[in-house]
Each structure stands twice: as C-alpha cells, then as structure tokens.
Amino acid sequence: MAKMTMVQALNLALKQEMAADDRVVLLGEDVGPDGGVFRVTDGLIDAFGSERVMDTPLAESAIVGMSIGMAIYGLRPVCEIQFSGFSYQAFHQLENHAARMRWRTQGRLSVPLVMRAPYGGGVRALEHHSESREAYWAHTPGLKVVIPSGPRNARALLVSAIRDPDPVIFYEAKALYRAFREEVPEAEETMPLGRPQLVREGRDLTMIAYGALVRTALEAAEQLKGLDGIETEVIDLLTLAPLDQELLAASLRKTGRAVVVHEAPRSFGPGAEIVCRLLEEAFYYLEAPPVRVAGFDVHPPYFSRERWYMPDVRRIVEAARRTCSG
Amino acid sequence: MPRHRLVVPDTVEYLSILDHQGNLDQELEPHLGDEQLIELYRAMLLGRRFDERMLDLQRQGRIGTFPPIKGQEAAQMGAIINLRPSDWFVPSFREVAAELWRGRSPESVLLYYNGFNEGTLLPAGQRDLPMAVPVGSQILHAVGLGRAAGYRGTDEVVLCFFGDGATSEGDFHEGLNFAAVYRTPVIFVCQNNQWAISTPLKKQTATANLALKALAYGMPGIQVDGNDVLAVYSATREAVERARNGGGPTLIECITYRIMMHTTADDPKRYRTEEEVAVWQERDPLTRFAAYLQRRGTLDADRRDQLEAEVLAQIQAAVERAEQQMAELGEPLALFEHLYADLPPNLRAQREELRTTLAAADKEVRHG
C-alpha cells in the first residue's frame, strides 16, 4: 500500500469515483489547472476534462446553487469552497434548498451533492481562513456533516459521501492535509457515514474528538497513561450529523468520565450536544461532570496567537486529570 | 491618454403585439392555431378563477397565507406554453397558473397552502422544481439544471421565473453570470410586477429597465408587455429556440402588475394608490386576450361562458377533493419522512416521541 498524505488520499478518492461514475463532476474556484488551493483536485482536469472539472467564476452561492440544480438532474456534483470561512455565502443555498429538497418534494427530488471545504486552524493562515463552524451545518436538518481525521478515512469517507443520496458537508482539517502519511489501499474502500470509531481502548476515561484534534487527543491519552496511569478510550466521531451516540454512551457506561474535544467555539458547539446526549443516555454511570475542551468563544486569532486558541495536549490533559480526580 | 466612448454593440428591444385594448399588430402575430389559443385562454382563465377562489378560501380560514397571481396570467402562460414536457420548469412562488399548466393538481396547491407538506408532491417524472420562497434563490438551480442538460448533451431547456425584487439579490447576478459563462440553455423570465411587497421598482434598481441587465452578463435581453400573452409567447419562443440550438441564455423582462396584495398577509393600500391599480386593471391580460380572440372569430360569448363554467366546476371539484384529503391526512408523523433517504436513529427516536405525544393527546380527547 502506498503511503499518502490526506491531500493525496482525497485526490485518489475523487479520481477513482470520477473514473467509475460519469455523474461525478467537480466544480469550484481554481479546481482546474491549478488543482485547488490545496491541490486536492490536482491533475483531475487533465484526466477528465473541463466539462467534468469546472473552474467557476468566483461566487460561493452560485457554486452550491448550481450544484443543487445539477444534483436534482441526476449528477453527483462535488463542489469545493476554498476555505470554510467563505462557505457562509452559500449558507442559504444549503439551508434553504439542499437540506430541504427531498423533504419538500416528498422524496421526488434529492440533492446528492458534496460540499468540500478546508476548515480549522493550525496552518497560520489569514483572517477568515481558520474557522471551525461545523455546528452551523450540523444544526440544519437534512444535511450530513462528515469530518475525517486522516488520509485513510478521508479517502473512504469521501467515496461514501459522493455515493450518499443526501447532501454532505465534507470538512477537511487543513492542519491534516500534509501533516502525516498513512497507508491507503489502491483498491476501493468506503466507510459508513454516521458511525463513530473507537481508535483507542481504555477503562478510565472516554475522550471524544474529531478532525485534526483526534491526533491531539491520542497524544493526550498517551501522556495521561504515562503521567497518571489513566487509561483513556478515544472515539473519533467522523460524522457530526447525523450523530450516533451509541458507541459514545457505551464507552461512558464503561468509564464513567468524559472529555469532549473540539476546535469549534465552546458555546452551543458540538460538545454541548454530545455531552447532553451522554447525560440522556448514561447519566447514572457518571463519576464526574463531563468536560468540554474547545475553542474559546472568540474569533480565531490571527496566526501568531492561534496556538492559544486551539485545544492542545496540555489543555486536554489538564481537563482529563481534573475530571479523573473527583 | 485617450478617453472616448466605448462601442457597446448590444441593445434591448421592447415587444408588444396586442395593445391595451387587445388590438393586434398583424405583422407580429404569432402562428398559433385556434385550438392552441383557446387552450391558452382556458389556462389563463383557470389561473384567474383559481386564484380568486383561493382568496375566498383564505378569507374564510380554509387555507393559509398565499401569494395571489391576479394580473400576471399572461406573463406566466405566454412563457410556459413554450416548454416541452422534457424541459425544466423552475418557478418562484407566484406561478400557480404555470404550475397547473404543467400538470400540478389544484388540490395539491390547496393542500400546500393549508400547511400539508404532502401538497408539495409533484407528478412523477415531472421536470418541475417546487416553488422557491427565498427570493431569487431558484435562479441558480435553473443554471445547474441547464449545465447538467448541456453535460448530458440533450437539447432540453430550462425556464426560470422570478420577480423584479429578485434582480437585487446576489443569486440573480451570480446566476446570470454563470449561465452566460457556461452558455446554459436557461430562459430567465422576470415578472416585473412593479412592487416587491412595498418597494416600487424605482427604489429597487437605478437602471432604466431590468432587461438591460442582460447586457452586463453577455446575453440577449428583451422587455415585453407582460400583460400581452402573444408578446410573452413570441419573446419566449425565440429565446427557447436559441437556447435549444446552443445559443445560451436570455433574460426576458415582462412588464406586468400585481393587482392584488403581495401575500394575503399584506395590505397594499399602505403603499400604493387605488388610481394606480385602476390603470393596470384596464390593462387586464385576460380581457385583452379575450378581445383579440373575439375579433379573430376564435371565441364567441357562448364558448366563453362554456369555458367559464368548465373552469369553475373543475375548481369546485378540486376544493372538495382537497378538503377531503386534508381531513384524511391527519397525523403529522409524515414530517419525519423524506428528510434523508434513510431515517437516522435520532430521528427515529424523535418520531416515536411525537407518536407517543399524539397517542396521549388522543387519549385526552377521548377521556378528557
């Protein structure tokens, strides 16, 4: 198996899906000869031509709105928004139309589009380039929100997202794009949407994370073991909506303690929903109040102060020790 | 350094075939047979009478808020009759006459406006989008459909409706730009009914007219008398043919007027005068078309009465069917259907929650 970065793995997913299904088309700003600003679509215009890899004018609402029309017609558009911070200009198309079309037509029309967008901090980017606002999408009935945490699951989840009959917001942590390589099989691989994964077993504490922070959580788990002998179970959510709490609750019943980690602002963020579900499902198993380690309720700081905003190993370890000490 | 006038080769035309009294410009008369003309008249009449009946029903509390179409029947029907069934129809929210022409049942319209999402059900295989409430947002879907048609190598076209207010939305500008760049087969029909709720056209745009906005995007634009069904038909026909032959999109501005309120929740007396309305009532598209048909010898008083009776009977039957369906539909558990292709576990749980609530409420009614 070849070792790939997440960018290469995503490229492989797109390339194979396009080869297998001529309904799959790509569109977005600079996705053609330039290969996208992060090069995820690199070389695809050479392989599939400009009819299938469409460089669009600069207009996010139109990119998504046009994708809705193409999806209704039966194509499988995968549109790229260069940075999630610019996806808000397409918000109303997703909220008002993509998320509702199946519902408002009693299942006659559906919108099987994927909106890919790099999200989150960690690469010292410009203003408006580091937001982690996935809660906006997860709050919208009818949308699915998928966030991979590494090359291999990014490839498999993107294939599944493209084949999914519903609109999928596919958030790619740009901190992960080239952070590390992983073995990715050439042969087709898919992963079910809406199914979290246990990535580390433990008996003392449940840690729930997604995207770039799964790796941070795993590092924290390692430190906790070394420092305090705390055995941490780490769950990678992979899909934020629809959110499946079964695995999460089962883990909490075992450990009695939970820490939820995300980059999104803390208030009304995904952590609030996850903790609430844990309380509903496994309240009587709790040994201590669940804790959120999240971004502060401020806009992501400009790059030199960015590291004080994003949850890091130190903050996660501190929170975990606090919740385990009671 | 030079400073000189740029040559802008494009222009927009204004087209009118029937004047306000229904007098014909014979040179411009389109080739429509008697049967087609009667069919067109009947469709406009159905739109008008159904609209009037809906207003009565709304005032009686038998349906909810809706946007009346009165006065805009020509702008809708003149355009829509150019579509083949395999073409795509993308409405905004004031195209009931065109929707009925495309095969939507009047009872589904009543169901929808009474709050039953079952009323959104379109005929199977119909290439129509459901109405779009967010102003102008559907324009982009039309462009996507046109792009997909191009990708599939078909000769299908897309007819997209919107109002004058929509031309201020970003989606209008993005949509027309994309349509022209990709040369999509989309006909953009702007029903300029002069008012976006209480905002008059002169406060909506600083351009001399809306048709000329087409020039900024690199597509043909034309302004037509939107209360003249023959003018709307001819302009749309030309645009449809151009689109079908690979000539790309067209913007058609139909000058028309919303005789009634924006929606039944609106009171137009707050922002416009009765004198203004009276002027437009004299330009009624239906009486004008009837006058033309009468002069042509296509429609006499008897036939007119017969059509009137037919249409009223059709509407009455639809109202009765709709009210029966509403009584039968009952439980709102259908709210959970069709949100996703497969219902996720948390929604299954929420559906059960509602089912329990409904059962408890039933019990209360029975025992309380």
XYZ file of C-alpha atoms in Angstrom:
694
model
C 0.000 0.000 0.000
C 1.163 3.484 -0.838
C 1.741 5.958 1.937
C -0.220 9.095 1.248
C -0.941 12.488 2.690
C -4.587 13.415 3.192
C -4.420 15.608 0.086
C -3.246 12.663 -1.993
C -5.830 10.357 -0.469
C -8.647 12.788 -1.237
C -7.333 13.141 -4.762
C -7.377 9.363 -5.131
C -10.983 9.203 -3.934
C -12.088 11.829 -6.455
C -10.123 10.272 -9.281
C -11.495 6.789 -8.721
C -15.068 7.931 -8.250
C -14.907 10.045 -11.392
C -13.498 7.138 -13.346
C -16.196 4.819 -12.048
C -19.181 7.146 -12.473
C -19.582 9.812 -15.123
C -22.235 11.522 -12.993
C -19.478 12.743 -10.682
C -18.378 16.257 -11.600
C -16.183 18.722 -9.742
C -16.609 22.442 -9.579
C -15.220 25.362 -7.677
C -12.803 28.224 -7.841
C -9.405 27.189 -9.161
C -10.102 23.458 -9.099
C -8.978 23.055 -12.721
C -5.401 23.655 -13.920
C -4.452 24.997 -10.513
C -5.696 21.837 -8.790
C -7.362 23.744 -5.964
C -5.545 25.933 -3.488
C -4.522 22.852 -1.506
C -4.050 20.724 -4.667
C -6.741 18.214 -3.764
C -8.006 18.268 -7.360
C -4.532 18.271 -8.873
C -4.346 16.640 -12.298
C -8.036 15.805 -12.460
C -8.753 18.266 -15.244
C -6.100 16.512 -17.349
C -7.720 13.160 -16.690
C -11.368 14.148 -17.062
C -11.504 17.436 -18.985
C -13.023 20.810 -18.278
C -16.597 19.545 -18.680
C -16.142 17.485 -15.523
C -13.678 19.633 -13.634
C -15.167 23.079 -13.832
C -13.315 26.177 -12.843
C -16.117 28.501 -11.840
C -16.413 32.244 -11.522
C -15.883 33.475 -8.005
C -19.247 33.084 -6.283
C -19.870 30.608 -3.499
C -23.652 30.805 -3.533
C -23.637 30.058 -7.248
C -21.222 27.156 -6.866
C -23.515 25.482 -4.379
C -26.749 26.645 -6.021
C -25.656 25.372 -9.410
C -24.588 22.106 -7.775
C -28.114 21.784 -6.392
C -29.536 22.053 -9.899
C -27.055 19.526 -11.262
C -27.761 17.141 -8.404
C -31.511 17.378 -8.976
C -30.899 16.476 -12.585
C -29.029 13.331 -11.503
C -25.387 14.350 -11.475
C -23.162 13.913 -8.423
C -21.520 17.312 -8.034
C -18.612 17.650 -5.641
C -18.103 21.340 -5.135
C -15.128 22.879 -3.436
C -15.291 26.014 -1.348
C -11.723 27.217 -0.982
C -11.986 27.861 2.739
C -14.899 27.090 5.025
C -14.858 30.757 6.042
C -16.307 31.588 2.628
C -18.997 28.941 2.725
C -21.352 31.296 4.548
C -22.082 32.998 1.247
C -23.523 29.643 0.213
C -25.236 29.083 3.549
C -28.667 29.978 2.348
C -28.495 27.642 -0.649
C -27.594 24.766 1.653
C -30.059 25.660 4.376
C -32.962 26.765 2.193
C -32.653 24.282 -0.619
C -30.102 21.464 -0.460
C -31.205 20.430 3.023
C -34.914 20.583 2.211
C -35.410 19.463 -1.360
C -36.095 15.810 -0.582
C -38.404 16.755 2.287
C -40.327 19.401 0.420
C -40.886 17.214 -2.627
C -41.920 14.126 -0.660
C -38.836 12.315 -1.855
C -39.310 13.039 -5.555
C -36.210 15.206 -5.878
C -32.981 14.810 -3.968
C -29.724 16.710 -3.790
C -26.802 14.261 -3.652
C -24.080 16.874 -3.601
C -20.895 17.057 -1.568
C -19.553 20.413 -0.478
C -15.883 20.045 0.374
C -14.225 22.777 2.384
C -10.981 23.046 4.343
C -11.705 24.130 7.905
C -9.937 24.899 11.146
C -6.674 26.376 12.265
C -3.149 25.252 12.721
C -1.595 26.425 9.473
C -1.046 30.068 10.350
C -3.490 31.283 7.746
C -5.081 34.637 7.036
C -8.150 36.055 8.712
C -11.355 34.204 7.732
C -9.295 31.114 6.880
C -9.293 29.271 10.217
C -12.870 28.910 11.393
C -14.303 25.725 12.765
C -18.028 26.396 12.458
C -19.324 22.931 11.659
C -22.132 23.401 14.185
C -23.908 25.656 11.668
C -24.300 22.734 9.304
C -24.935 20.083 11.945
C -27.779 22.261 13.217
C -29.551 22.060 9.854
C -31.915 19.112 9.390
C -31.327 17.333 6.097
C -27.579 17.870 5.894
C -24.886 15.373 6.788
C -21.607 16.605 8.205
C -18.539 14.449 7.766
C -15.091 15.264 9.148
C -12.261 12.814 8.545
C -9.214 12.629 10.770
C -6.542 11.203 8.480
C -5.652 10.110 4.946
C -7.185 6.650 5.007
C -10.555 7.517 6.494
C -10.661 10.747 4.459
C -10.451 8.720 1.261
C -13.037 6.148 2.356
C -15.452 8.728 3.749
C -15.236 10.938 0.665
C -16.149 7.990 -1.553
C -19.104 7.244 0.716
C -20.101 10.922 0.780
C -20.136 11.092 -3.019
C -22.322 7.984 -3.189
C -24.626 9.188 -0.445
C -28.084 10.180 -1.660
C -28.219 13.237 0.616
C -26.254 16.495 0.702
C -22.997 16.111 2.610
C -20.819 18.844 4.056
C -17.319 17.390 3.963
C -14.973 19.351 6.189
C -11.272 18.747 5.758
C -8.973 19.894 8.562
C -6.273 21.772 6.752
C -3.887 21.088 9.614
C -4.077 17.449 8.495
C -3.628 17.950 4.774
C 0.105 17.280 4.809
C 0.711 16.594 8.491
C 1.469 12.922 8.087
C 1.264 9.998 5.700
C -0.738 6.847 6.074
C -1.067 3.680 4.090
C -4.042 3.957 1.751
C -5.051 0.954 -0.335
C -5.366 1.445 -4.091
C -8.441 -0.783 -4.072
C -11.787 0.781 -3.292
C -12.509 1.476 0.329
C -15.619 3.043 1.822
C -16.781 3.817 5.345
C -20.360 4.197 6.534
C -21.414 7.744 7.324
C -22.822 8.337 10.772
C -20.676 5.758 12.508
C -18.011 6.842 15.019
C -14.916 4.747 15.541
C -13.118 3.594 18.646
C -9.493 4.430 17.976
C -8.031 3.651 21.388
C -9.382 1.466 24.143
C -9.345 2.382 27.825
C -11.231 1.852 31.073
C -10.894 5.134 32.969
C -11.968 7.951 30.672
C -13.838 8.492 27.403
C -12.392 11.133 25.114
C -14.414 12.180 22.090
C -12.855 14.175 19.267
C -12.975 14.628 15.512
C -10.917 16.067 12.694
C -7.453 17.379 13.455
C -7.947 17.040 17.181
C -8.186 13.251 17.119
C -4.422 13.138 16.903
C -4.113 15.664 19.694
C -6.499 13.600 21.795
C -4.470 10.465 21.143
C -1.293 12.256 22.212
C -3.038 13.460 25.354
C -4.213 9.903 26.049
C -0.647 8.682 25.786
C 0.546 11.350 28.214
C -2.250 10.573 30.666
C -1.179 6.976 30.711
C 2.411 7.917 31.341
C 1.689 10.603 33.940
C -1.154 9.132 35.919
C -1.719 5.683 34.547
C -5.106 6.856 33.259
C -6.356 4.527 30.534
C -8.209 6.692 28.035
C -10.653 5.487 25.452
C -10.597 7.731 22.355
C -13.512 7.915 19.969
C -13.242 9.558 16.562
C -16.678 10.879 15.609
C -16.045 11.044 11.837
C -19.645 12.172 11.266
C -21.169 15.014 13.239
C -24.593 14.773 11.654
C -26.392 12.505 11.924
C -24.731 11.909 15.268
C -24.764 8.380 16.569
C -24.386 8.335 20.349
C -24.500 4.569 20.885
C -20.754 3.970 20.926
C -20.219 7.135 22.947
C -22.743 6.141 25.598
C -21.453 2.573 25.736
C -17.970 3.881 26.371
C -19.187 6.242 29.088
C -21.028 3.397 30.810
C -17.683 1.677 30.988
C -15.507 4.622 32.057
C -17.906 6.960 33.886
C -15.951 10.005 32.758
C -15.961 12.015 29.534
C -13.980 14.756 27.852
C -15.142 16.177 24.548
C -12.543 17.929 22.449
C -13.149 20.260 19.528
C -11.832 23.359 17.905
C -15.235 24.972 17.397
C -16.274 27.687 19.868
C -17.466 26.167 23.112
C -20.908 27.784 23.490
C -23.630 25.983 21.571
C -20.878 23.953 19.959
C -20.855 20.250 19.073
C -19.560 19.449 22.572
C -22.752 20.750 24.142
C -24.831 18.374 22.041
C -22.541 15.431 22.692
C -22.482 15.971 26.443
C -26.238 16.341 26.516
C -26.697 13.077 24.673
C -24.329 11.383 27.103
C -26.364 12.716 30.015
C -29.580 11.483 28.455
C -28.163 8.042 27.739
C -25.838 7.300 30.653
C -26.346 9.840 33.426
C -26.328 7.296 36.232
C -22.968 5.932 35.160
C -21.253 9.294 35.542
C -18.470 9.558 38.096
C -17.791 13.237 37.367
C -19.260 16.057 35.272
C -18.331 15.733 31.590
C -15.891 18.371 30.389
C -15.545 20.252 27.131
C -12.154 21.304 25.831
C -12.974 23.637 22.977
C -12.103 26.807 21.173
C -12.881 29.944 23.147
C -15.964 31.937 22.165
C -13.865 34.368 20.179
C -12.983 34.570 16.519
C -9.914 32.533 15.650
C -6.952 34.783 16.424
C -4.505 35.825 13.733
C -1.804 33.307 13.237
C 0.763 34.203 15.866
C -1.790 33.814 18.670
C -3.550 30.875 17.097
C -1.949 28.280 19.366
C -3.607 29.860 22.412
C -6.997 29.320 20.844
C -6.833 25.738 19.685
C -7.116 22.968 22.263
C -3.702 21.405 22.671
C -2.352 18.408 24.543
C -1.708 20.438 27.654
C -5.310 21.705 27.913
C -6.752 18.295 27.198
C -4.527 16.588 29.764
C -5.393 19.193 32.368
C -9.131 18.739 31.771
C -8.794 14.964 31.847
C -6.877 14.989 35.091
C -9.493 17.305 36.584
C -12.354 15.052 35.628
C -10.492 11.966 36.844
C -9.521 13.471 40.164
C -13.020 13.694 41.582
C -4.179 59.209 -22.977
C -7.432 58.526 -24.785
C -10.808 58.955 -23.273
C -13.565 58.001 -25.642
C -16.887 56.294 -25.855
C -16.773 52.527 -25.904
C -18.878 50.904 -28.547
C -21.435 48.702 -26.866
C -22.953 46.725 -29.700
C -25.820 45.163 -27.797
C -29.238 46.600 -27.202
C -32.577 45.542 -25.759
C -35.869 45.657 -27.584
C -39.385 46.221 -26.350
C -42.078 43.952 -27.751
C -45.830 44.381 -27.735
C -48.267 42.629 -30.087
C -51.660 43.324 -28.526
C -52.241 46.831 -27.262
C -54.149 47.581 -24.065
C -57.465 47.189 -25.882
C -56.457 43.926 -27.497
C -55.772 45.413 -30.953
C -53.319 43.324 -32.907
C -50.110 44.229 -34.658
C -50.719 41.898 -37.582
C -47.093 41.748 -38.649
C -46.091 40.360 -35.276
C -48.975 37.946 -34.746
C -47.510 34.550 -33.807
C -48.581 31.398 -35.593
C -50.908 29.831 -33.096
C -53.918 27.805 -34.179
C -57.437 28.312 -32.832
C -57.256 25.271 -30.588
C -53.964 26.357 -29.080
C -55.313 29.836 -28.499
C -58.414 28.507 -26.767
C -56.266 26.207 -24.650
C -54.148 29.180 -23.685
C -57.172 31.270 -22.846
C -58.604 28.445 -20.763
C -55.347 28.091 -18.827
C -55.260 31.817 -18.088
C -58.894 31.707 -17.024
C -58.235 28.721 -14.777
C -55.330 30.576 -13.175
C -57.512 33.626 -12.601
C -60.540 31.847 -11.202
C -58.499 29.501 -9.037
C -56.652 32.486 -7.612
C -59.946 34.216 -6.812
C -61.288 31.064 -5.161
C -58.109 30.678 -3.110
C -58.566 34.230 -1.845
C -62.120 33.400 -0.773
C -60.917 30.244 0.962
C -58.140 32.130 2.699
C -60.548 34.792 3.902
C -62.788 32.030 5.247
C -59.838 30.495 7.079
C -59.916 27.335 4.962
C -56.369 27.753 3.668
C -53.370 29.708 4.959
C -51.446 32.661 3.579
C -50.697 32.599 -0.139
C -49.439 34.986 -2.844
C -52.167 35.848 -5.381
C -51.252 35.897 -9.070
C -54.064 38.049 -10.429
C -52.917 40.183 -13.360
C -49.869 38.057 -14.142
C -51.543 35.225 -16.045
C -50.194 36.340 -19.433
C -46.601 36.620 -18.225
C -46.757 33.070 -16.908
C -48.747 31.350 -19.591
C -47.164 33.075 -22.575
C -43.815 31.759 -21.391
C -44.694 28.296 -20.082
C -46.551 27.068 -23.161
C -43.236 27.061 -24.984
C -41.881 24.218 -22.856
C -41.876 20.589 -23.814
C -42.586 18.072 -21.034
C -38.905 17.094 -21.083
C -37.842 20.690 -20.402
C -37.381 22.007 -16.889
C -39.651 24.499 -15.168
C -38.210 26.422 -12.234
C -40.810 28.607 -10.544
C -40.570 31.184 -7.801
C -43.723 31.378 -5.658
C -46.222 33.241 -7.824
C -46.603 30.910 -10.785
C -49.677 28.871 -9.930
C -51.171 29.268 -13.422
C -47.971 27.893 -14.964
C -47.799 25.109 -12.374
C -51.323 23.983 -13.218
C -50.414 24.012 -16.902
C -47.500 21.716 -16.160
C -49.825 19.244 -14.503
C -49.807 20.122 -10.831
C -53.254 19.464 -9.408
C -55.143 22.412 -7.919
C -55.835 20.293 -4.829
C -52.108 19.895 -4.210
C -51.813 23.693 -4.260
C -54.604 23.932 -1.682
C -53.010 21.239 0.458
C -49.693 23.027 0.389
C -51.174 26.371 1.342
C -53.039 24.711 4.146
C -49.794 23.528 5.664
C -49.652 19.924 4.484
C -46.275 19.096 3.036
C -47.966 16.281 1.133
C -49.175 19.111 -1.117
C -45.668 19.550 -2.475
C -45.870 16.244 -4.273
C -45.162 16.770 -7.944
C -46.371 14.440 -10.659
C -43.903 11.559 -11.060
C -41.231 12.176 -13.642
C -42.214 15.818 -13.890
C -39.313 18.076 -14.629
C -40.529 20.831 -12.373
C -38.948 22.186 -9.249
C -41.109 23.008 -6.265
C -41.793 26.676 -5.675
C -38.947 28.588 -4.051
C -39.796 31.033 -1.291
C -36.351 32.665 -0.691
C -36.358 35.356 -3.358
C -34.208 34.654 -6.400
C -32.566 31.573 -4.941
C -34.034 29.243 -7.558
C -32.203 31.055 -10.353
C -29.042 29.112 -9.533
C -30.840 25.782 -9.617
C -32.038 26.609 -13.098
C -28.459 27.268 -14.123
C -27.373 23.934 -12.644
C -30.142 22.100 -14.468
C -29.114 23.811 -17.695
C -25.494 22.924 -17.096
C -26.453 19.299 -16.454
C -28.539 19.240 -19.635
C -25.500 20.506 -21.509
C -23.313 17.895 -19.834
C -25.759 15.177 -20.856
C -25.786 16.507 -24.409
C -29.556 16.948 -24.570
C -31.475 19.797 -26.171
C -33.573 20.445 -23.080
C -34.094 23.989 -21.929
C -34.878 25.476 -18.526
C -37.487 28.158 -17.903
C -36.916 30.095 -14.717
C -39.308 32.635 -13.206
C -38.635 35.364 -10.671
C -39.863 38.838 -9.824
C -38.397 42.332 -10.019
C -37.254 42.187 -6.402
C -35.129 39.142 -7.181
C -32.945 41.195 -9.507
C -31.412 42.838 -6.445
C -30.369 39.529 -4.927
C -26.836 38.239 -5.279
C -28.152 34.952 -6.601
C -29.646 36.748 -9.614
C -26.285 38.253 -10.511
C -24.331 35.079 -9.803
C -26.878 33.033 -11.689
C -26.927 35.151 -14.814
C -23.164 35.363 -14.808
C -22.738 31.595 -14.506
C -25.450 30.976 -17.092
C -23.701 33.181 -19.618
C -20.206 31.895 -18.853
C -21.334 28.272 -19.271
C -23.778 29.202 -22.057
C -26.531 27.264 -20.361
C -29.925 26.855 -22.058
C -31.845 28.883 -19.497
C -34.587 31.408 -20.164
C -34.854 33.844 -17.295
C -38.363 35.290 -17.109
C -38.624 38.275 -14.832
C -42.209 39.089 -13.960
C -41.728 42.744 -13.222
C -44.973 43.377 -11.372
C -43.723 46.786 -10.179
C -43.746 46.053 -6.464
C -41.582 43.868 -4.214
C -44.012 43.936 -1.312
C -43.995 47.705 -0.710
C -40.833 48.579 -2.612
C -41.524 50.107 -6.024
C -39.290 49.366 -8.977
C -37.672 52.805 -8.867
C -36.367 52.022 -5.392
C -35.345 48.523 -6.422
C -32.949 49.470 -9.176
C -31.273 52.514 -10.639
C -31.142 51.065 -14.149
C -33.612 52.281 -16.770
C -35.124 48.832 -17.034
C -34.388 45.290 -15.940
C -33.915 43.759 -19.388
C -30.743 45.691 -19.989
C -29.068 43.963 -17.063
C -28.660 41.080 -19.500
C -26.054 43.084 -21.382
C -23.787 43.209 -18.360
C -23.618 39.424 -18.343
C -23.263 38.891 -22.073
C -26.651 37.544 -23.015
C -29.599 38.851 -25.007
C -32.231 40.767 -23.088
C -35.696 41.836 -24.132
C -38.527 43.715 -22.493
C -42.068 42.731 -23.340
C -45.544 43.834 -22.442
C -46.152 41.187 -19.832
C -49.918 41.599 -19.961
C -49.841 40.748 -23.658
C -49.772 36.996 -23.836
C -48.801 36.984 -27.514
C -45.760 39.169 -26.868
C -44.620 36.992 -23.973
C -45.169 33.894 -26.087
C -43.174 35.262 -29.043
C -40.252 36.528 -26.992
C -40.031 33.277 -25.028
C -40.349 31.170 -28.141
C -37.410 32.994 -29.703
C -35.357 32.553 -26.523
C -36.277 28.861 -26.226
C -35.247 28.198 -29.805
C -31.955 29.993 -29.303
C -31.263 28.037 -26.114
C -32.200 24.716 -27.714
C -29.816 25.404 -30.539
C -26.879 26.105 -28.285
C -27.282 29.879 -28.225
C -27.255 30.155 -24.447
C -29.429 32.082 -22.013
C -31.804 35.022 -22.413
C -33.321 37.468 -19.964
C -36.933 38.448 -20.624
C -38.473 41.238 -18.620
C -42.266 41.066 -18.599
C -43.853 44.377 -17.663
C -46.886 43.413 -15.663
C -48.650 44.296 -12.433
C -49.654 42.562 -9.246
C -53.292 43.588 -8.941
C -53.710 42.080 -5.506
C -51.591 42.019 -2.362
C -48.076 40.513 -2.141
C -49.498 37.774 0.040
C -52.803 37.610 1.821
C -50.987 38.879 4.924
C -50.152 42.160 3.187
C -52.187 45.367 2.837
C -51.161 47.162 -0.379
C -53.283 50.215 0.471
C -50.451 51.263 2.788
C -48.055 51.851 -0.073
C -49.858 52.335 -3.372
C -52.853 54.244 -4.658
C -56.115 52.877 -5.934
C -55.714 55.075 -9.013
C -52.533 53.230 -9.911
C -54.252 49.870 -9.542
C -57.176 51.079 -11.649
C -54.830 51.962 -14.528
C -53.493 48.424 -14.560
C -56.907 46.862 -14.187
C -57.725 48.450 -17.520
C -54.754 46.595 -18.978
C -56.020 43.240 -17.792
C -54.298 40.440 -19.726
C -57.359 38.229 -19.773
C -59.891 40.733 -21.152
C -57.324 41.909 -23.659
C -56.697 38.404 -24.909
C -60.435 37.677 -24.991
C -60.992 40.802 -27.117
C -58.344 39.619 -29.566
C -59.847 36.130 -29.746
C -63.296 37.580 -30.269
C -62.132 39.823 -33.123
C -60.323 36.881 -34.625
C -63.509 34.843 -34.510
C -61.977 32.209 -32.238
C -64.050 32.883 -29.138
C -67.719 33.866 -29.021
C -69.848 34.608 -25.985
C -71.238 31.073 -25.781
C -67.817 29.443 -25.821
C -66.619 31.932 -23.276
C -69.487 31.083 -20.932
C -68.908 27.401 -21.501
C -65.210 27.691 -20.617
C -66.076 29.743 -17.583
C -68.491 27.062 -16.362
C -65.981 24.281 -17.049
C -63.225 26.012 -15.137
C -65.446 26.794 -12.146
C -66.618 23.182 -11.990
C -63.013 21.969 -12.150
C -62.078 24.259 -9.263
C -65.090 23.262 -7.173
C -64.243 19.579 -7.600
C -60.614 20.266 -6.628
C -61.631 22.164 -3.494
C -63.854 19.282 -2.432
C -61.133 16.708 -3.072
C -58.556 18.816 -1.229
C -60.769 19.257 1.822
C -61.430 15.547 1.901
C -57.705 14.792 1.686
C -56.922 17.277 4.438
C -59.462 15.594 6.688
C -57.910 12.221 5.968
C -54.228 13.168 6.250
C -54.314 13.971 9.942
C -51.197 12.915 11.815
C -48.020 14.908 11.371
C -45.672 11.894 11.573
C -45.011 12.436 7.880
C -42.795 15.330 8.978
C -40.004 12.846 9.549
C -40.309 11.241 6.154
C -38.013 12.244 3.317
C -35.656 14.290 5.424
C -32.928 11.828 4.490
C -33.024 8.839 2.164
C -32.726 6.666 5.302
C -34.013 7.891 8.630
C -31.115 8.219 11.112
C -31.543 6.705 14.618
C -32.029 10.031 16.424
C -34.857 10.961 14.065
C -36.447 7.556 14.508
C -36.400 8.250 18.237
C -37.911 11.712 17.748
C -40.666 10.267 15.562
C -41.534 7.841 18.344
C -41.584 10.732 20.774
C -44.156 12.521 18.607
C -46.140 9.311 18.159
C -46.366 8.973 21.936
C -47.422 12.605 22.293
C -50.114 12.114 19.666
C -51.401 8.974 21.369
C -51.563 10.789 24.704
C -53.356 13.717 23.079
C -55.868 11.317 21.518
C -56.499 9.790 24.892
C -57.085 13.228 26.345
C -59.604 13.997 23.630
C -61.377 10.713 24.238
C -61.319 10.811 28.025
C -60.731 14.444 28.898
